[in-house]
PDB file of C-alpha atoms in Angstrom:
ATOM      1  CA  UNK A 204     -16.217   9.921 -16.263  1.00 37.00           C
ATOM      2  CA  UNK A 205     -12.583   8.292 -16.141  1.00 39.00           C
ATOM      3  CA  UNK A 206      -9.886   9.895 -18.253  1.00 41.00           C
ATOM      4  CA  UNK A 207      -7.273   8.892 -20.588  1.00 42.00           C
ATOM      5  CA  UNK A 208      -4.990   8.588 -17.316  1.00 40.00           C
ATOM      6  CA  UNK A 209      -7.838   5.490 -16.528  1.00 41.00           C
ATOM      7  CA  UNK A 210      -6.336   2.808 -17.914  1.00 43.00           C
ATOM      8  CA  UNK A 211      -2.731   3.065 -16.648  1.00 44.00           C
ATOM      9  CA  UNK A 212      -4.171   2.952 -13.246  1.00 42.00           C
ATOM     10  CA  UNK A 213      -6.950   0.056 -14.444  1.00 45.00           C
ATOM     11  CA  UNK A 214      -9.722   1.758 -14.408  1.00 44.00           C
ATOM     12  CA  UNK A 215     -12.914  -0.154 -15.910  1.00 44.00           C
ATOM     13  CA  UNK A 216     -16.410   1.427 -17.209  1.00 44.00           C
ATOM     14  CA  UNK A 217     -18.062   3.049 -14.749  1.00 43.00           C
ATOM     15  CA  UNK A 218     -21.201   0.785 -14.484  1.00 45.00           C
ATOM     16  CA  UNK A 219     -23.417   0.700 -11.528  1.00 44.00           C
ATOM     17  CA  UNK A 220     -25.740   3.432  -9.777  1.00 47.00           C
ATOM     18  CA  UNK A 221     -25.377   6.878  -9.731  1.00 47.00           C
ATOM     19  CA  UNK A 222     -26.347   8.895  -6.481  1.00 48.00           C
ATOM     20  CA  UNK A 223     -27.234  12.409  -6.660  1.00 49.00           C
ATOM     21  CA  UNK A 224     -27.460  14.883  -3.801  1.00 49.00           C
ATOM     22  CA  UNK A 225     -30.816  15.498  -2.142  1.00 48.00           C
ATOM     23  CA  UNK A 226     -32.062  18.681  -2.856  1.00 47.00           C
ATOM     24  CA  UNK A 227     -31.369  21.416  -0.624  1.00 50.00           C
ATOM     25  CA  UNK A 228     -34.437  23.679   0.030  1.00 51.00           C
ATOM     26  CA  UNK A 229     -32.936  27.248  -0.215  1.00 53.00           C
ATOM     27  CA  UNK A 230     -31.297  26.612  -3.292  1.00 51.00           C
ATOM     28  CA  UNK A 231     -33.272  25.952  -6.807  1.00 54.00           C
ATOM     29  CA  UNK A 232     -32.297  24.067  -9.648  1.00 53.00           C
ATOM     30  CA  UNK A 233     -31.545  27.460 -11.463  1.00 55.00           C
ATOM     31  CA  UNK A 234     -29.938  28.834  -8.638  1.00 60.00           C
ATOM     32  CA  UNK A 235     -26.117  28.545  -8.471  1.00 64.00           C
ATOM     33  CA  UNK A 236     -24.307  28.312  -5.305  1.00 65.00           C
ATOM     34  CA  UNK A 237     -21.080  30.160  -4.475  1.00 69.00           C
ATOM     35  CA  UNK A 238     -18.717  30.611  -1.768  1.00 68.00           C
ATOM     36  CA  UNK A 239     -18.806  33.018   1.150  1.00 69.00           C
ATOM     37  CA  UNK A 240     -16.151  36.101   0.691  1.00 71.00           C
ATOM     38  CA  UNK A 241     -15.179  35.452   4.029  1.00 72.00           C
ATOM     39  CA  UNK A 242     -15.847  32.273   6.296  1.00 68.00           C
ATOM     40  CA  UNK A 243     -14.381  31.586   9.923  1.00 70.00           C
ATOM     41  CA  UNK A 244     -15.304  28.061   9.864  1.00 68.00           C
ATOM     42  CA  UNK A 245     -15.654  25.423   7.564  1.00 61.00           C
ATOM     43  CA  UNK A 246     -19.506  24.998   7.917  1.00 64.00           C
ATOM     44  CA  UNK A 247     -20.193  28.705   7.645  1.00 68.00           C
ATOM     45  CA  UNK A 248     -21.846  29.380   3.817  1.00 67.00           C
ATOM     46  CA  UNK A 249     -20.707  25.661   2.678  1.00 70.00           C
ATOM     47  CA  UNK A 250     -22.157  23.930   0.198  1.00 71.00           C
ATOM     48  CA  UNK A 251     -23.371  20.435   2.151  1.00 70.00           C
ATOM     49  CA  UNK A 252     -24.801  17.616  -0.334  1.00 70.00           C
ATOM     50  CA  UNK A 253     -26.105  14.712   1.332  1.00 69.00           C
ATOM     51  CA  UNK A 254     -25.805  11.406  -0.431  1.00 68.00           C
ATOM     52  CA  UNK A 255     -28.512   9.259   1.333  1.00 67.00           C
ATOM     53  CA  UNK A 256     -28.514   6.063  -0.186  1.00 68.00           C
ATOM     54  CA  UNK A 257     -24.499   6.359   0.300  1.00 69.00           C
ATOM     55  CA  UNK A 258     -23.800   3.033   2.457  1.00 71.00           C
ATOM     56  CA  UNK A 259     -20.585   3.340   4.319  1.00 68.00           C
ATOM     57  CA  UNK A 260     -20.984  -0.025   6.163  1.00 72.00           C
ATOM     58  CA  UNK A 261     -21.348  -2.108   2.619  1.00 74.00           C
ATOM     59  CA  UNK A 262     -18.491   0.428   0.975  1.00 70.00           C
ATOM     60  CA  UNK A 263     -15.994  -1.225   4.264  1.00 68.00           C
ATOM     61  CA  UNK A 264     -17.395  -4.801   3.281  1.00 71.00           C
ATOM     62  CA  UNK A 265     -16.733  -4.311  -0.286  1.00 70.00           C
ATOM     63  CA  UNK A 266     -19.759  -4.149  -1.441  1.00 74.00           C
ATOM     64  CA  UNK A 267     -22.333  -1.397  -2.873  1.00 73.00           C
ATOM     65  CA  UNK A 268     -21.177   1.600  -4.249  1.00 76.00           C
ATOM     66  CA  UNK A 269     -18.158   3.305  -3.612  1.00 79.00           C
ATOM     67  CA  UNK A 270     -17.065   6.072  -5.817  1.00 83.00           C
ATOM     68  CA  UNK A 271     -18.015   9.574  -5.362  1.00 83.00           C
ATOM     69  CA  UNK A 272     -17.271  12.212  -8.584  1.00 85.00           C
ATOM     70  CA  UNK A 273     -17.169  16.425  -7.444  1.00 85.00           C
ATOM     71  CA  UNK A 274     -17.154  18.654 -10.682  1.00 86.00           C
ATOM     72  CA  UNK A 275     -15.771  21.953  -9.566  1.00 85.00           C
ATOM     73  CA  UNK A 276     -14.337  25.047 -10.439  1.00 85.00           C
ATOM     74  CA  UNK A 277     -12.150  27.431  -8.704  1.00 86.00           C
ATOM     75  CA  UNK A 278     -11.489  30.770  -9.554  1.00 87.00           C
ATOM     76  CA  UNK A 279      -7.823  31.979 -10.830  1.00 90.00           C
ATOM     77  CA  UNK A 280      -7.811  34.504  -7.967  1.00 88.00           C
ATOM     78  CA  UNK A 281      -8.874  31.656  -5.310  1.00 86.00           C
ATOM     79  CA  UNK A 282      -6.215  31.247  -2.627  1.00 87.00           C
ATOM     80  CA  UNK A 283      -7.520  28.033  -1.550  1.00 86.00           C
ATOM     81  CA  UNK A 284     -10.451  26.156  -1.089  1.00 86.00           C
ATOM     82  CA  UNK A 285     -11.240  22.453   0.308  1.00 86.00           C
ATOM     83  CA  UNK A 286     -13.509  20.190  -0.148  1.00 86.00           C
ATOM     84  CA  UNK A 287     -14.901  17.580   2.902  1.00 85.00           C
ATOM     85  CA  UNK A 288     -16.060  14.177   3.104  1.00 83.00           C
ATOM     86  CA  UNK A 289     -17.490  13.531   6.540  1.00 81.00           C
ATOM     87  CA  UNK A 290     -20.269  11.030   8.182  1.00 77.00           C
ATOM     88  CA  UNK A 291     -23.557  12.191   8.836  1.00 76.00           C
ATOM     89  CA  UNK A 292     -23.001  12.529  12.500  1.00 76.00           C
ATOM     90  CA  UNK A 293     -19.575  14.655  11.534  1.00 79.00           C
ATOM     91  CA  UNK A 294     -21.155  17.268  14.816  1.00 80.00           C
ATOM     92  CA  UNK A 295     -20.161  20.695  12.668  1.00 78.00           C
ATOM     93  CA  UNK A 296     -17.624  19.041  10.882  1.00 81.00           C
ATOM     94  CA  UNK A 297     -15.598  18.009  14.342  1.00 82.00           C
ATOM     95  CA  UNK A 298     -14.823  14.828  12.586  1.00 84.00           C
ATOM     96  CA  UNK A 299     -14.040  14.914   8.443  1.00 83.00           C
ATOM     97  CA  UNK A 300     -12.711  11.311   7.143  1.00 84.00           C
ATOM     98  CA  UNK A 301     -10.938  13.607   3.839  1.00 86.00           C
ATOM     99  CA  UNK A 302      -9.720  17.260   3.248  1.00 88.00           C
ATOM    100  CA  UNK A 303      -8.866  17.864  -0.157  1.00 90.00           C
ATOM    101  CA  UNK A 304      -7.432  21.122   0.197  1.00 90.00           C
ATOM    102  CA  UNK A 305      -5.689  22.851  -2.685  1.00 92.00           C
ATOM    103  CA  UNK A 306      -3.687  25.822  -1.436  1.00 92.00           C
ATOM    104  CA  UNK A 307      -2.401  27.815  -4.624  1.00 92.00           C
ATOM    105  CA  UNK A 308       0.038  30.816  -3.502  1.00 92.00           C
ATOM    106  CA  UNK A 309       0.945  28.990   0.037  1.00 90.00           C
ATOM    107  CA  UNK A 310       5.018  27.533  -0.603  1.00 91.00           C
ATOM    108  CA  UNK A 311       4.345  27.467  -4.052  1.00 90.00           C
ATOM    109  CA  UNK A 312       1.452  26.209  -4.537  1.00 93.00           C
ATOM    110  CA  UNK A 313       0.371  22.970  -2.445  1.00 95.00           C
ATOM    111  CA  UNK A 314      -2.668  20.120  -1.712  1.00 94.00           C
ATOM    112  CA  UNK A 315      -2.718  19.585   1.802  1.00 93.00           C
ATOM    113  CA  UNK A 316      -4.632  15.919   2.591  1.00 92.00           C
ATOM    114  CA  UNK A 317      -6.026  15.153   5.789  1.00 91.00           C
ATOM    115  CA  UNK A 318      -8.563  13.806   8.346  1.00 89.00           C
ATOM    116  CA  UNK A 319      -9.790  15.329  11.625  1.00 89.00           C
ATOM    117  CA  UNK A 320     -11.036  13.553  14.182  1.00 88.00           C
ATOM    118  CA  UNK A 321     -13.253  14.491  17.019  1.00 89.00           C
ATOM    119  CA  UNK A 322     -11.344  17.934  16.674  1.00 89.00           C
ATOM    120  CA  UNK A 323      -7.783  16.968  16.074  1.00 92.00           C
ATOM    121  CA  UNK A 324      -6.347  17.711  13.110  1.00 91.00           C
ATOM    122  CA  UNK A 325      -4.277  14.397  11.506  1.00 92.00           C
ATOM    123  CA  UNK A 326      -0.778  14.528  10.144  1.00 92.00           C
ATOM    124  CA  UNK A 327      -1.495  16.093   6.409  1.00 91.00           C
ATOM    125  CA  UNK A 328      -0.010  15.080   3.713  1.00 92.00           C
ATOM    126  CA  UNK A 329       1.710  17.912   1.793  1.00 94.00           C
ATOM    127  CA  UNK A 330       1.749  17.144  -1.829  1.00 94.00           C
ATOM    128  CA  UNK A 331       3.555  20.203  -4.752  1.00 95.00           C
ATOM    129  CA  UNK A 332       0.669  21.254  -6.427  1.00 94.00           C
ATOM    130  CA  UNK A 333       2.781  21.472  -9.329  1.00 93.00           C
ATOM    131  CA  UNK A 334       1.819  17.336  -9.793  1.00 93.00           C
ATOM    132  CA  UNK A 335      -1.480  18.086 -10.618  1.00 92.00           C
ATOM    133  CA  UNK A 336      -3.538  19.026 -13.256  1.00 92.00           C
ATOM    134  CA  UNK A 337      -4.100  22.248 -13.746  1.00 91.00           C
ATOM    135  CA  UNK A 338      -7.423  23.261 -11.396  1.00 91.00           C
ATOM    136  CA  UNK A 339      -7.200  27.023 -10.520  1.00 92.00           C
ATOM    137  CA  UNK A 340      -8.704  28.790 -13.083  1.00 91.00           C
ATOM    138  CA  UNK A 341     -10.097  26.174 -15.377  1.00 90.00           C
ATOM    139  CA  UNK A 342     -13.304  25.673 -17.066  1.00 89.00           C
ATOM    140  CA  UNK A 343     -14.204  22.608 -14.761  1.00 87.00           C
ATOM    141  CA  UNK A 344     -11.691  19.678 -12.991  1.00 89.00           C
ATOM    142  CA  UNK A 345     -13.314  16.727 -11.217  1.00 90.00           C
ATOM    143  CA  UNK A 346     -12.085  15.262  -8.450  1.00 90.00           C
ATOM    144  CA  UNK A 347     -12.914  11.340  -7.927  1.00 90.00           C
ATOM    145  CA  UNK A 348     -12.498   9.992  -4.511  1.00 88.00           C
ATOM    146  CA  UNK A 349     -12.817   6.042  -4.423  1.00 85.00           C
ATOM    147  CA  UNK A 350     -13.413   4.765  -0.913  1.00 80.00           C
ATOM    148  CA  UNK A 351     -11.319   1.600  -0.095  1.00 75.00           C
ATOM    149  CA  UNK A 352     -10.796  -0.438   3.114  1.00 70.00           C
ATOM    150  CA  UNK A 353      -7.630   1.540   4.301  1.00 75.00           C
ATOM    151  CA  UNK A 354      -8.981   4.810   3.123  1.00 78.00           C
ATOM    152  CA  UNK A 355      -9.353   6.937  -0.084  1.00 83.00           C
ATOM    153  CA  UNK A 356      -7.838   6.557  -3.640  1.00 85.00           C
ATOM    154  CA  UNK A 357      -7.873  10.653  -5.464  1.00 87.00           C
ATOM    155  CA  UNK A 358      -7.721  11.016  -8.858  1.00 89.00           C
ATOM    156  CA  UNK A 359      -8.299  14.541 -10.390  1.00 88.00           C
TER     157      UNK A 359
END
């Protein structure tokens, strides 16, 4: 749900459907996922949630829904971690349309935003981690990624 911050930045009710992940069959409602101690790649032990009624061609005409909410929490101990939005054809994550990627002890403490496409890294954006909320070793933060014509709106 939208926080106090929501109407500065004009915000309304969140009104319309909500999508939830299709199941994934090696996990169980009971079961909680966690990370791998040590990945090489950004695929390997991820946590993938597919969103299939999620239409990107009505999002870029303005039309369906276009909001996507991630609860998360990250350990006070965690380095970094990202999280990806790609396409379903994103080929091993080759292509990813967002990286969120909060990087706590690297020049004190930075989000690094980005794309990748077809292998090639974009030119990140940098931002002082510092101008967020607090999200390394909290209870829970949320991270709400609003898909727009020219991109992505983050709020967290």
């Amino acid at each position: 749900p939208p926080h106090d911050f929501s109407k500065s930045m004009e915000m309304s009710k969140v009104t319309g459907k909500q999508l939830f992940p299709q199941a994934t069959p090696s996990l169980s409602p009971d079961t909680a996922w966690s990370p791998p101690e040590d990945s090489t790649a950004p695929d390997e032990g991820c946590l993938e949630l597919e969103l299939s009624s999620f239409k990107a061609d009505d999002v870029a005409k303005g039309n369906g829904n276009n909001t996507v909410a991630i609860k998360f929490s990250a350990p006070q101990e965690s380095k970094r971690f990202s999280i990806n939005i790609a396409a379903p054809d994103h080929d091993n994550y080759y292509s990813v349309l967002m990286h969120f990627n909060p990087r706590q002890f690297e020049k004190g403490g930075q989000v690094v935003l980005n794309n990748k496409i077809s292998g090639t890294w974009g030119q990140g954006i940098n931002i002082p981690l510092s101008t967020f909320p607090l999200m390394f070793g909290e209870t829970s933060s949320t991270l709400i990624v609003q898909i727009n014509g020219d991109g992505f709106d983050i709020f967290l």
